[in-house]
PDB file of C-alpha atoms in Angstrom:
ATOM      1  CA  UNK A 196     -31.369  26.693  30.016  1.00 57.00           C
ATOM      2  CA  UNK A 197     -33.285  23.479  30.791  1.00 57.00           C
ATOM      3  CA  UNK A 198     -32.367  21.289  33.741  1.00 53.00           C
ATOM      4  CA  UNK A 199     -33.552  17.929  35.065  1.00 59.00           C
ATOM      5  CA  UNK A 200     -36.175  18.115  37.782  1.00 75.00           C
ATOM      6  CA  UNK A 201     -34.237  18.352  41.038  1.00 91.00           C
ATOM      7  CA  UNK A 202     -35.402  19.204  44.512  1.00 97.00           C
ATOM      8  CA  UNK A 203     -33.946  22.322  46.108  1.00 98.00           C
ATOM      9  CA  UNK A 204     -34.690  24.380  49.208  1.00 98.00           C
ATOM     10  CA  UNK A 205     -34.614  28.177  49.090  1.00 98.00           C
ATOM     11  CA  UNK A 206     -34.508  30.138  52.334  1.00 98.00           C
ATOM     12  CA  UNK A 207     -35.652  33.751  52.455  1.00 96.00           C
ATOM     13  CA  UNK A 208     -38.318  32.926  49.866  1.00 96.00           C
ATOM     14  CA  UNK A 209     -40.305  36.051  50.796  1.00 95.00           C
ATOM     15  CA  UNK A 210     -37.379  38.291  49.872  1.00 95.00           C
ATOM     16  CA  UNK A 211     -36.246  40.037  46.710  1.00 97.00           C
ATOM     17  CA  UNK A 212     -33.552  37.551  45.673  1.00 98.00           C
ATOM     18  CA  UNK A 213     -35.074  34.346  47.059  1.00 97.00           C
ATOM     19  CA  UNK A 214     -38.453  34.804  45.381  1.00 97.00           C
ATOM     20  CA  UNK A 215     -36.894  35.507  41.979  1.00 98.00           C
ATOM     21  CA  UNK A 216     -34.642  32.448  42.191  1.00 98.00           C
ATOM     22  CA  UNK A 217     -37.695  30.391  43.161  1.00 98.00           C
ATOM     23  CA  UNK A 218     -39.680  31.603  40.157  1.00 97.00           C
ATOM     24  CA  UNK A 219     -36.853  30.916  37.706  1.00 97.00           C
ATOM     25  CA  UNK A 220     -36.229  27.504  39.304  1.00 97.00           C
ATOM     26  CA  UNK A 221     -39.870  26.543  38.795  1.00 96.00           C
ATOM     27  CA  UNK A 222     -39.761  27.721  35.187  1.00 95.00           C
ATOM     28  CA  UNK A 223     -36.715  25.515  34.642  1.00 95.00           C
ATOM     29  CA  UNK A 224     -38.394  22.418  36.069  1.00 95.00           C
ATOM     30  CA  UNK A 225     -37.010  22.269  39.601  1.00 96.00           C
ATOM     31  CA  UNK A 226     -39.037  21.038  42.548  1.00 96.00           C
ATOM     32  CA  UNK A 227     -38.805  23.986  44.926  1.00 97.00           C
ATOM     33  CA  UNK A 228     -39.529  24.104  48.647  1.00 97.00           C
ATOM     34  CA  UNK A 229     -39.356  27.504  50.286  1.00 97.00           C
ATOM     35  CA  UNK A 230     -38.370  28.437  53.813  1.00 97.00           C
ATOM     36  CA  UNK A 231     -39.854  31.612  55.298  1.00 96.00           C
ATOM     37  CA  UNK A 232     -40.704  33.073  58.681  1.00 91.00           C
ATOM     38  CA  UNK A 233     -43.731  35.020  57.441  1.00 85.00           C
ATOM     39  CA  UNK A 234     -46.664  35.175  54.975  1.00 81.00           C
ATOM     40  CA  UNK A 235     -46.618  31.423  54.376  1.00 89.00           C
ATOM     41  CA  UNK A 236     -50.097  31.057  52.862  1.00 91.00           C
ATOM     42  CA  UNK A 237     -49.754  34.184  50.709  1.00 91.00           C
ATOM     43  CA  UNK A 238     -46.371  33.126  49.342  1.00 93.00           C
ATOM     44  CA  UNK A 239     -47.522  29.584  48.722  1.00 94.00           C
ATOM     45  CA  UNK A 240     -50.391  30.899  46.576  1.00 95.00           C
ATOM     46  CA  UNK A 241     -48.259  33.402  44.676  1.00 95.00           C
ATOM     47  CA  UNK A 242     -45.405  31.024  43.920  1.00 95.00           C
ATOM     48  CA  UNK A 243     -47.372  27.780  43.810  1.00 95.00           C
ATOM     49  CA  UNK A 244     -44.958  25.862  46.030  1.00 96.00           C
ATOM     50  CA  UNK A 245     -44.762  24.269  49.470  1.00 95.00           C
ATOM     51  CA  UNK A 246     -43.260  26.560  52.098  1.00 96.00           C
ATOM     52  CA  UNK A 247     -41.853  25.618  55.497  1.00 96.00           C
ATOM     53  CA  UNK A 248     -42.404  28.167  58.256  1.00 95.00           C
ATOM     54  CA  UNK A 249     -39.146  28.726  60.123  1.00 96.00           C
ATOM     55  CA  UNK A 250     -37.418  31.574  61.919  1.00 95.00           C
ATOM     56  CA  UNK A 251     -33.621  31.258  61.819  1.00 95.00           C
ATOM     57  CA  UNK A 252     -33.318  33.357  64.960  1.00 92.00           C
ATOM     58  CA  UNK A 253     -35.414  31.134  67.231  1.00 93.00           C
ATOM     59  CA  UNK A 254     -34.395  27.934  69.024  1.00 91.00           C
ATOM     60  CA  UNK A 255     -36.838  25.627  67.246  1.00 94.00           C
ATOM     61  CA  UNK A 256     -35.246  22.817  65.280  1.00 94.00           C
ATOM     62  CA  UNK A 257     -35.395  22.993  61.497  1.00 97.00           C
ATOM     63  CA  UNK A 258     -36.167  19.644  59.870  1.00 97.00           C
ATOM     64  CA  UNK A 259     -35.483  19.116  56.162  1.00 98.00           C
ATOM     65  CA  UNK A 260     -35.682  16.192  53.773  1.00 97.00           C
ATOM     66  CA  UNK A 261     -33.013  15.034  51.363  1.00 96.00           C
ATOM     67  CA  UNK A 262     -32.507  17.378  48.398  1.00 98.00           C
ATOM     68  CA  UNK A 263     -30.007  18.352  45.731  1.00 97.00           C
ATOM     69  CA  UNK A 264     -29.062  21.677  47.306  1.00 98.00           C
ATOM     70  CA  UNK A 265     -30.049  24.545  49.559  1.00 98.00           C
ATOM     71  CA  UNK A 266     -29.923  28.149  48.378  1.00 98.00           C
ATOM     72  CA  UNK A 267     -29.565  30.266  51.519  1.00 98.00           C
ATOM     73  CA  UNK A 268     -30.905  33.761  50.797  1.00 98.00           C
ATOM     74  CA  UNK A 269     -32.059  34.503  54.361  1.00 96.00           C
ATOM     75  CA  UNK A 270     -28.749  36.138  55.212  1.00 96.00           C
ATOM     76  CA  UNK A 271     -28.227  39.552  56.793  1.00 94.00           C
ATOM     77  CA  UNK A 272     -29.079  42.236  54.232  1.00 93.00           C
ATOM     78  CA  UNK A 273     -28.187  45.908  54.596  1.00 92.00           C
ATOM     79  CA  UNK A 274     -31.458  46.676  56.444  1.00 91.00           C
ATOM     80  CA  UNK A 275     -31.147  43.892  59.038  1.00 92.00           C
ATOM     81  CA  UNK A 276     -27.444  44.697  59.458  1.00 94.00           C
ATOM     82  CA  UNK A 277     -28.218  48.201  60.737  1.00 92.00           C
ATOM     83  CA  UNK A 278     -28.820  46.409  64.032  1.00 92.00           C
ATOM     84  CA  UNK A 279     -25.467  44.679  64.460  1.00 90.00           C
ATOM     85  CA  UNK A 280     -26.658  42.153  67.043  1.00 91.00           C
ATOM     86  CA  UNK A 281     -29.620  41.077  64.881  1.00 93.00           C
ATOM     87  CA  UNK A 282     -27.366  40.797  61.859  1.00 94.00           C
ATOM     88  CA  UNK A 283     -24.813  38.715  63.748  1.00 93.00           C
ATOM     89  CA  UNK A 284     -27.542  36.460  65.133  1.00 94.00           C
ATOM     90  CA  UNK A 285     -28.872  35.758  61.635  1.00 95.00           C
ATOM     91  CA  UNK A 286     -25.410  35.333  60.102  1.00 94.00           C
ATOM     92  CA  UNK A 287     -23.998  33.039  62.788  1.00 96.00           C
ATOM     93  CA  UNK A 288     -26.806  31.300  64.674  1.00 96.00           C
ATOM     94  CA  UNK A 289     -29.223  31.351  61.728  1.00 97.00           C
ATOM     95  CA  UNK A 290     -26.668  29.964  59.282  1.00 97.00           C
ATOM     96  CA  UNK A 291     -25.550  27.377  61.833  1.00 97.00           C
ATOM     97  CA  UNK A 292     -29.184  26.269  62.258  1.00 98.00           C
ATOM     98  CA  UNK A 293     -29.560  25.814  58.512  1.00 98.00           C
ATOM     99  CA  UNK A 294     -26.276  23.934  58.146  1.00 98.00           C
ATOM    100  CA  UNK A 295     -27.133  21.582  61.005  1.00 98.00           C
ATOM    101  CA  UNK A 296     -30.477  20.840  59.365  1.00 98.00           C
ATOM    102  CA  UNK A 297     -28.655  20.280  56.074  1.00 98.00           C
ATOM    103  CA  UNK A 298     -26.223  17.874  57.731  1.00 97.00           C
ATOM    104  CA  UNK A 299     -29.079  15.893  59.308  1.00 98.00           C
ATOM    105  CA  UNK A 300     -30.864  15.659  55.938  1.00 98.00           C
ATOM    106  CA  UNK A 301     -27.614  14.703  54.171  1.00 97.00           C
ATOM    107  CA  UNK A 302     -27.736  17.777  51.922  1.00 98.00           C
ATOM    108  CA  UNK A 303     -24.104  18.593  51.257  1.00 97.00           C
ATOM    109  CA  UNK A 304     -24.506  21.312  48.613  1.00 98.00           C
ATOM    110  CA  UNK A 305     -25.260  24.813  49.952  1.00 98.00           C
ATOM    111  CA  UNK A 306     -25.186  28.255  48.346  1.00 98.00           C
ATOM    112  CA  UNK A 307     -24.671  31.130  50.788  1.00 98.00           C
ATOM    113  CA  UNK A 308     -25.567  34.659  49.682  1.00 98.00           C
ATOM    114  CA  UNK A 309     -23.033  37.234  50.826  1.00 98.00           C
ATOM    115  CA  UNK A 310     -22.195  40.676  49.402  1.00 98.00           C
ATOM    116  CA  UNK A 311     -19.500  42.607  47.533  1.00 98.00           C
ATOM    117  CA  UNK A 312     -19.321  44.850  50.607  1.00 97.00           C
ATOM    118  CA  UNK A 313     -16.964  42.389  52.268  1.00 98.00           C
ATOM    119  CA  UNK A 314     -14.313  44.138  50.095  1.00 98.00           C
ATOM    120  CA  UNK A 315     -15.348  47.603  51.362  1.00 97.00           C
ATOM    121  CA  UNK A 316     -18.090  50.176  50.868  1.00 94.00           C
ATOM    122  CA  UNK A 317     -16.717  52.561  48.222  1.00 93.00           C
ATOM    123  CA  UNK A 318     -14.539  50.309  46.109  1.00 97.00           C
ATOM    124  CA  UNK A 319     -11.578  51.654  44.187  1.00 97.00           C
ATOM    125  CA  UNK A 320      -9.216  49.512  42.112  1.00 97.00           C
ATOM    126  CA  UNK A 321      -9.472  45.893  41.002  1.00 98.00           C
ATOM    127  CA  UNK A 322     -11.382  43.184  42.872  1.00 98.00           C
ATOM    128  CA  UNK A 323     -11.695  39.453  42.307  1.00 98.00           C
ATOM    129  CA  UNK A 324     -12.025  36.492  44.665  1.00 98.00           C
ATOM    130  CA  UNK A 325      -8.352  36.733  45.677  1.00 97.00           C
ATOM    131  CA  UNK A 326      -8.704  40.363  46.845  1.00 98.00           C
ATOM    132  CA  UNK A 327      -8.386  40.878  50.609  1.00 98.00           C
ATOM    133  CA  UNK A 328     -11.498  41.340  52.713  1.00 98.00           C
ATOM    134  CA  UNK A 329     -11.836  44.839  54.159  1.00 98.00           C
ATOM    135  CA  UNK A 330     -15.160  45.073  55.994  1.00 97.00           C
ATOM    136  CA  UNK A 331     -16.108  48.700  56.693  1.00 96.00           C
ATOM    137  CA  UNK A 332     -19.774  48.222  57.511  1.00 96.00           C
ATOM    138  CA  UNK A 333     -21.907  45.990  59.720  1.00 96.00           C
ATOM    139  CA  UNK A 334     -23.405  44.595  56.503  1.00 97.00           C
ATOM    140  CA  UNK A 335     -19.969  43.497  55.330  1.00 97.00           C
ATOM    141  CA  UNK A 336     -18.824  41.999  58.623  1.00 97.00           C
ATOM    142  CA  UNK A 337     -22.075  40.103  59.202  1.00 96.00           C
ATOM    143  CA  UNK A 338     -21.805  38.377  55.862  1.00 97.00           C
ATOM    144  CA  UNK A 339     -18.080  37.710  56.137  1.00 98.00           C
ATOM    145  CA  UNK A 340     -18.562  35.942  59.471  1.00 97.00           C
ATOM    146  CA  UNK A 341     -21.302  33.856  57.848  1.00 98.00           C
ATOM    147  CA  UNK A 342     -18.835  32.966  55.091  1.00 98.00           C
ATOM    148  CA  UNK A 343     -16.260  31.846  57.648  1.00 98.00           C
ATOM    149  CA  UNK A 344     -18.816  29.627  59.359  1.00 98.00           C
ATOM    150  CA  UNK A 345     -19.541  28.034  55.980  1.00 98.00           C
ATOM    151  CA  UNK A 346     -15.828  27.443  55.472  1.00 98.00           C
ATOM    152  CA  UNK A 347     -15.654  25.756  58.885  1.00 98.00           C
ATOM    153  CA  UNK A 348     -18.459  23.342  57.907  1.00 97.00           C
ATOM    154  CA  UNK A 349     -16.659  22.549  54.660  1.00 98.00           C
ATOM    155  CA  UNK A 350     -13.461  21.758  56.535  1.00 97.00           C
ATOM    156  CA  UNK A 351     -15.050  19.715  59.310  1.00 97.00           C
ATOM    157  CA  UNK A 352     -18.249  18.219  57.892  1.00 96.00           C
ATOM    158  CA  UNK A 353     -17.418  17.656  54.220  1.00 95.00           C
ATOM    159  CA  UNK A 354     -19.896  20.211  52.866  1.00 98.00           C
ATOM    160  CA  UNK A 355     -19.689  21.748  49.408  1.00 98.00           C
ATOM    161  CA  UNK A 356     -20.503  25.434  49.875  1.00 98.00           C
ATOM    162  CA  UNK A 357     -20.424  28.209  47.302  1.00 98.00           C
ATOM    163  CA  UNK A 358     -20.450  31.758  48.652  1.00 98.00           C
ATOM    164  CA  UNK A 359     -21.905  34.243  46.159  1.00 98.00           C
ATOM    165  CA  UNK A 360     -20.836  37.872  46.501  1.00 98.00           C
ATOM    166  CA  UNK A 361     -23.201  39.901  44.304  1.00 98.00           C
ATOM    167  CA  UNK A 362     -22.704  43.593  43.697  1.00 97.00           C
ATOM    168  CA  UNK A 363     -25.749  45.919  43.643  1.00 97.00           C
ATOM    169  CA  UNK A 364     -28.754  43.804  42.583  1.00 97.00           C
ATOM    170  CA  UNK A 365     -31.622  45.428  40.681  1.00 97.00           C
ATOM    171  CA  UNK A 366     -34.908  44.113  39.344  1.00 97.00           C
ATOM    172  CA  UNK A 367     -38.664  43.967  39.751  1.00 96.00           C
ATOM    173  CA  UNK A 368     -40.222  42.364  42.878  1.00 95.00           C
ATOM    174  CA  UNK A 369     -41.573  38.879  42.211  1.00 95.00           C
ATOM    175  CA  UNK A 370     -44.023  38.600  45.130  1.00 95.00           C
ATOM    176  CA  UNK A 371     -46.109  40.979  47.250  1.00 92.00           C
ATOM    177  CA  UNK A 372     -43.972  40.394  50.366  1.00 93.00           C
ATOM    178  CA  UNK A 373     -40.963  42.148  48.813  1.00 93.00           C
ATOM    179  CA  UNK A 374     -40.509  45.628  50.238  1.00 86.00           C
ATOM    180  CA  UNK A 375     -36.999  46.787  49.376  1.00 84.00           C
ATOM    181  CA  UNK A 376     -37.488  50.517  48.875  1.00 86.00           C
ATOM    182  CA  UNK A 377     -33.971  51.041  50.198  1.00 89.00           C
ATOM    183  CA  UNK A 378     -32.510  49.565  47.004  1.00 95.00           C
ATOM    184  CA  UNK A 379     -31.564  51.618  43.944  1.00 97.00           C
ATOM    185  CA  UNK A 380     -33.434  52.104  41.612  1.00 97.00           C
ATOM    186  CA  UNK A 381     -36.566  51.104  43.612  1.00 96.00           C
ATOM    187  CA  UNK A 382     -35.866  53.841  46.155  1.00 96.00           C
ATOM    188  CA  UNK A 383     -35.647  56.461  43.392  1.00 97.00           C
ATOM    189  CA  UNK A 384     -38.852  55.303  41.706  1.00 96.00           C
ATOM    190  CA  UNK A 385     -40.711  55.383  45.014  1.00 94.00           C
ATOM    191  CA  UNK A 386     -39.440  58.869  45.806  1.00 95.00           C
ATOM    192  CA  UNK A 387     -40.238  60.125  42.301  1.00 96.00           C
ATOM    193  CA  UNK A 388     -43.841  58.903  42.535  1.00 94.00           C
ATOM    194  CA  UNK A 389     -44.508  60.137  46.075  1.00 93.00           C
ATOM    195  CA  UNK A 390     -42.573  63.434  46.020  1.00 95.00           C
ATOM    196  CA  UNK A 391     -42.126  64.377  42.373  1.00 94.00           C
ATOM    197  CA  UNK A 392     -38.396  64.674  43.009  1.00 97.00           C
ATOM    198  CA  UNK A 393     -35.291  62.711  43.928  1.00 98.00           C
ATOM    199  CA  UNK A 394     -32.900  63.945  46.610  1.00 97.00           C
ATOM    200  CA  UNK A 395     -29.325  62.683  46.810  1.00 97.00           C
ATOM    201  CA  UNK A 396     -27.357  63.368  49.984  1.00 96.00           C
ATOM    202  CA  UNK A 397     -24.214  63.562  47.856  1.00 97.00           C
ATOM    203  CA  UNK A 398     -22.947  64.711  44.465  1.00 98.00           C
ATOM    204  CA  UNK A 399     -24.114  61.400  43.016  1.00 98.00           C
ATOM    205  CA  UNK A 400     -20.704  60.829  41.431  1.00 97.00           C
ATOM    206  CA  UNK A 401     -20.006  57.632  43.368  1.00 97.00           C
ATOM    207  CA  UNK A 402     -20.110  54.629  41.023  1.00 98.00           C
ATOM    208  CA  UNK A 403     -21.549  51.184  41.662  1.00 98.00           C
ATOM    209  CA  UNK A 404     -21.590  47.867  39.823  1.00 98.00           C
ATOM    210  CA  UNK A 405     -25.124  46.678  39.080  1.00 98.00           C
ATOM    211  CA  UNK A 406     -26.226  43.121  38.293  1.00 97.00           C
ATOM    212  CA  UNK A 407     -29.785  42.250  37.259  1.00 97.00           C
ATOM    213  CA  UNK A 408     -31.669  39.858  39.504  1.00 97.00           C
ATOM    214  CA  UNK A 409     -32.334  37.627  36.479  1.00 97.00           C
ATOM    215  CA  UNK A 410     -28.593  37.245  35.818  1.00 96.00           C
ATOM    216  CA  UNK A 411     -28.020  36.459  39.481  1.00 97.00           C
ATOM    217  CA  UNK A 412     -30.794  33.841  39.518  1.00 97.00           C
ATOM    218  CA  UNK A 413     -29.451  32.238  36.341  1.00 96.00           C
ATOM    219  CA  UNK A 414     -25.950  32.066  37.799  1.00 96.00           C
ATOM    220  CA  UNK A 415     -27.358  30.470  40.965  1.00 97.00           C
ATOM    221  CA  UNK A 416     -29.023  27.667  39.008  1.00 97.00           C
ATOM    222  CA  UNK A 417     -25.903  27.105  36.919  1.00 96.00           C
ATOM    223  CA  UNK A 418     -24.018  26.655  40.199  1.00 97.00           C
ATOM    224  CA  UNK A 419     -26.572  24.106  41.428  1.00 97.00           C
ATOM    225  CA  UNK A 420     -26.135  22.134  38.208  1.00 95.00           C
ATOM    226  CA  UNK A 421     -22.338  22.132  38.361  1.00 95.00           C
ATOM    227  CA  UNK A 422     -21.622  22.260  42.071  1.00 97.00           C
ATOM    228  CA  UNK A 423     -17.897  22.544  42.863  1.00 97.00           C
ATOM    229  CA  UNK A 424     -16.365  20.507  45.648  1.00 97.00           C
ATOM    230  CA  UNK A 425     -15.341  22.071  48.938  1.00 98.00           C
ATOM    231  CA  UNK A 426     -15.474  25.774  49.708  1.00 98.00           C
ATOM    232  CA  UNK A 427     -15.735  28.278  46.841  1.00 97.00           C
ATOM    233  CA  UNK A 428     -16.122  32.035  46.446  1.00 98.00           C
ATOM    234  CA  UNK A 429     -17.813  33.603  43.415  1.00 98.00           C
ATOM    235  CA  UNK A 430     -18.115  37.299  42.641  1.00 98.00           C
ATOM    236  CA  UNK A 431     -21.359  38.108  40.810  1.00 98.00           C
ATOM    237  CA  UNK A 432     -21.348  41.364  38.873  1.00 97.00           C
ATOM    238  CA  UNK A 433     -21.658  42.890  35.421  1.00 97.00           C
ATOM    239  CA  UNK A 434     -19.959  45.280  33.019  1.00 97.00           C
ATOM    240  CA  UNK A 435     -22.229  48.141  34.116  1.00 97.00           C
ATOM    241  CA  UNK A 436     -20.616  50.813  36.357  1.00 98.00           C
ATOM    242  CA  UNK A 437     -22.977  53.809  36.419  1.00 98.00           C
ATOM    243  CA  UNK A 438     -22.852  56.623  38.925  1.00 98.00           C
ATOM    244  CA  UNK A 439     -25.748  57.050  41.336  1.00 98.00           C
ATOM    245  CA  UNK A 440     -26.601  60.299  39.536  1.00 98.00           C
ATOM    246  CA  UNK A 441     -26.717  58.425  36.216  1.00 98.00           C
ATOM    247  CA  UNK A 442     -29.315  56.031  37.653  1.00 98.00           C
ATOM    248  CA  UNK A 443     -31.316  58.983  38.990  1.00 98.00           C
ATOM    249  CA  UNK A 444     -31.250  60.524  35.503  1.00 98.00           C
ATOM    250  CA  UNK A 445     -32.550  57.286  33.955  1.00 97.00           C
ATOM    251  CA  UNK A 446     -35.399  57.310  36.489  1.00 98.00           C
ATOM    252  CA  UNK A 447     -36.059  60.959  35.606  1.00 97.00           C
ATOM    253  CA  UNK A 448     -36.386  60.178  31.878  1.00 96.00           C
ATOM    254  CA  UNK A 449     -38.720  57.240  32.504  1.00 95.00           C
ATOM    255  CA  UNK A 450     -40.767  59.376  34.898  1.00 96.00           C
ATOM    256  CA  UNK A 451     -41.211  62.060  32.249  1.00 95.00           C
ATOM    257  CA  UNK A 452     -42.313  59.410  29.719  1.00 92.00           C
ATOM    258  CA  UNK A 453     -44.878  57.979  32.148  1.00 90.00           C
ATOM    259  CA  UNK A 454     -46.215  61.168  33.714  1.00 92.00           C
ATOM    260  CA  UNK A 455     -45.460  63.845  31.080  1.00 93.00           C
ATOM    261  CA  UNK A 456     -43.840  66.163  33.616  1.00 93.00           C
ATOM    262  CA  UNK A 457     -40.319  66.977  34.737  1.00 94.00           C
ATOM    263  CA  UNK A 458     -38.681  65.310  37.739  1.00 96.00           C
ATOM    264  CA  UNK A 459     -36.397  67.436  39.919  1.00 95.00           C
ATOM    265  CA  UNK A 460     -33.111  65.908  41.124  1.00 97.00           C
ATOM    266  CA  UNK A 461     -31.700  67.643  44.199  1.00 97.00           C
ATOM    267  CA  UNK A 462     -28.023  67.280  45.129  1.00 97.00           C
ATOM    268  CA  UNK A 463     -27.352  68.085  48.790  1.00 96.00           C
ATOM    269  CA  UNK A 464     -23.572  67.875  48.643  1.00 97.00           C
ATOM    270  CA  UNK A 465     -20.663  68.399  46.266  1.00 96.00           C
ATOM    271  CA  UNK A 466     -18.928  65.290  47.611  1.00 97.00           C
ATOM    272  CA  UNK A 467     -17.526  63.045  46.378  1.00 97.00           C
ATOM    273  CA  UNK A 468     -15.823  65.451  43.995  1.00 97.00           C
ATOM    274  CA  UNK A 469     -14.646  62.644  41.709  1.00 96.00           C
ATOM    275  CA  UNK A 470     -15.975  59.184  40.907  1.00 96.00           C
ATOM    276  CA  UNK A 471     -14.514  56.007  42.406  1.00 97.00           C
ATOM    277  CA  UNK A 472     -13.237  53.860  39.550  1.00 96.00           C
ATOM    278  CA  UNK A 473     -13.100  50.123  40.132  1.00 98.00           C
ATOM    279  CA  UNK A 474     -13.412  46.753  38.424  1.00 97.00           C
ATOM    280  CA  UNK A 475     -15.509  44.004  39.956  1.00 98.00           C
ATOM    281  CA  UNK A 476     -14.511  40.733  38.313  1.00 97.00           C
ATOM    282  CA  UNK A 477     -14.436  36.977  38.858  1.00 97.00           C
ATOM    283  CA  UNK A 478     -11.624  34.506  38.317  1.00 95.00           C
ATOM    284  CA  UNK A 479     -14.205  31.844  37.492  1.00 91.00           C
ATOM    285  CA  UNK A 480     -16.959  33.551  35.500  1.00 89.00           C
ATOM    286  CA  UNK A 481     -17.040  35.925  32.547  1.00 91.00           C
ATOM    287  CA  UNK A 482     -19.527  38.773  32.866  1.00 93.00           C
ATOM    288  CA  UNK A 483     -20.899  38.467  29.342  1.00 86.00           C
ATOM    289  CA  UNK A 484     -23.398  41.329  29.018  1.00 86.00           C
ATOM    290  CA  UNK A 485     -22.135  44.559  27.505  1.00 92.00           C
ATOM    291  CA  UNK A 486     -22.512  47.894  29.251  1.00 94.00           C
ATOM    292  CA  UNK A 487     -25.220  48.878  26.765  1.00 95.00           C
ATOM    293  CA  UNK A 488     -27.156  45.642  27.362  1.00 95.00           C
ATOM    294  CA  UNK A 489     -27.040  46.257  31.117  1.00 96.00           C
ATOM    295  CA  UNK A 490     -28.148  49.859  30.699  1.00 96.00           C
ATOM    296  CA  UNK A 491     -31.137  48.782  28.591  1.00 96.00           C
ATOM    297  CA  UNK A 492     -32.033  46.222  31.261  1.00 97.00           C
ATOM    298  CA  UNK A 493     -31.902  48.968  33.893  1.00 97.00           C
ATOM    299  CA  UNK A 494     -34.156  51.228  31.770  1.00 97.00           C
ATOM    300  CA  UNK A 495     -36.637  48.363  31.277  1.00 97.00           C
ATOM    301  CA  UNK A 496     -36.625  47.571  34.997  1.00 97.00           C
ATOM    302  CA  UNK A 497     -37.309  51.184  35.960  1.00 97.00           C
ATOM    303  CA  UNK A 498     -40.190  51.387  33.484  1.00 96.00           C
ATOM    304  CA  UNK A 499     -41.617  48.125  34.864  1.00 96.00           C
ATOM    305  CA  UNK A 500     -41.408  49.522  38.402  1.00 96.00           C
ATOM    306  CA  UNK A 501     -43.425  52.566  37.322  1.00 95.00           C
ATOM    307  CA  UNK A 502     -45.992  50.339  35.605  1.00 94.00           C
ATOM    308  CA  UNK A 503     -46.209  48.087  38.660  1.00 92.00           C
ATOM    309  CA  UNK A 504     -46.964  51.095  40.857  1.00 87.00           C
ATOM    310  CA  UNK A 505     -49.697  52.244  38.454  1.00 83.00           C
ATOM    311  CA  UNK A 506     -51.261  48.776  38.412  1.00 82.00           C
ATOM    312  CA  UNK A 507     -51.184  48.584  42.211  1.00 76.00           C
ATOM    313  CA  UNK A 508     -52.942  51.952  42.417  1.00 67.00           C
ATOM    314  CA  UNK A 509     -55.668  50.721  40.044  1.00 56.00           C
ATOM    315  CA  UNK A 510     -56.161  47.590  42.169  1.00 55.00           C
ATOM    316  CA  UNK A 511     -56.417  49.677  45.356  1.00 55.00           C
ATOM    317  CA  UNK A 512     -58.894  52.066  43.709  1.00 46.00           C
ATOM    318  CA  UNK A 513     -60.999  49.123  42.517  1.00 51.00           C
ATOM    319  CA  UNK A 514     -61.116  47.648  46.029  1.00 51.00           C
ATOM    320  CA  UNK A 515     -62.172  50.998  47.496  1.00 44.00           C
ATOM    321  CA  UNK A 516     -65.017  51.329  44.961  1.00 46.00           C
ATOM    322  CA  UNK A 517     -66.136  47.765  45.681  1.00 49.00           C
ATOM    323  CA  UNK A 518     -66.170  48.391  49.445  1.00 53.00           C
ATOM    324  CA  UNK A 519     -68.167  51.612  48.991  1.00 46.00           C
ATOM    325  CA  UNK A 520     -70.661  49.813  46.769  1.00 46.00           C
ATOM    326  CA  UNK A 521     -71.055  46.966  49.274  1.00 51.00           C
ATOM    327  CA  UNK A 522     -71.662  49.442  52.107  1.00 50.00           C
ATOM    328  CA  UNK A 523     -74.389  51.369  50.280  1.00 51.00           C
TER     329      UNK A 523
END
């Protein structure tokens, strides 16, 4: 996958998805400019790119230069959305601020990151881009309203906007500013390391569709290269539908390999009694990876997360020893 050198902006560059897209974009020869509200100097060093400091929730004007596209990852995630007003502010006023800056810079191609949760929280049945929206969480409604604002700009300002609706994204953090311990499997790895156990507040039988962050980043760049006209929706998923308990068991096996001791998995409920079976598909894209390929990617990711934690501990220990030595 080699592309011509094109200039793109990526908002939310300090986050899990934005930083990975930035890294892959650089590897593929793009000129990348990040947009972030924090850790500008640190991120600039880690990624090796120029970063604009901007907060989408303030009233300061955002000024951009002409570019091929903007990838808007600074949308309301499930953590921000716990505060409905903050989530709405980011989804509506923040997105509007970005789109106005895009219009002024004559950047007509925008990718908006949404979520599969616009279809519901515990999906059951078949879902593609024609399926009705059924928001049952603040996370879902925040992103859906952002989508509608994008559609308005397409209809009135001639934008080309692709809304991506990824399912559960998994991967390894790209930069030090990423702190997404609420995401599976990162949450399970963190709990395993710090407590020697994993506790599920359910039976763990609920199933989810998981897509690797690398697949999502690759799909994003393919969209930039072949940008459709007008307003478009794209589901982003995989052929991997494990239960939450299955992911916990994969973490348990990797934990035992790394630490040579057993990991306890506690189930605090017998509900749900049965799994929710669903298909997450796209009318426009074929999810090519097999279930086994996806499972192997999940196993590799979990092992990398354990190794990353070990390396971070070694770095911290080294700094402590250095400080002690300097103080003697």
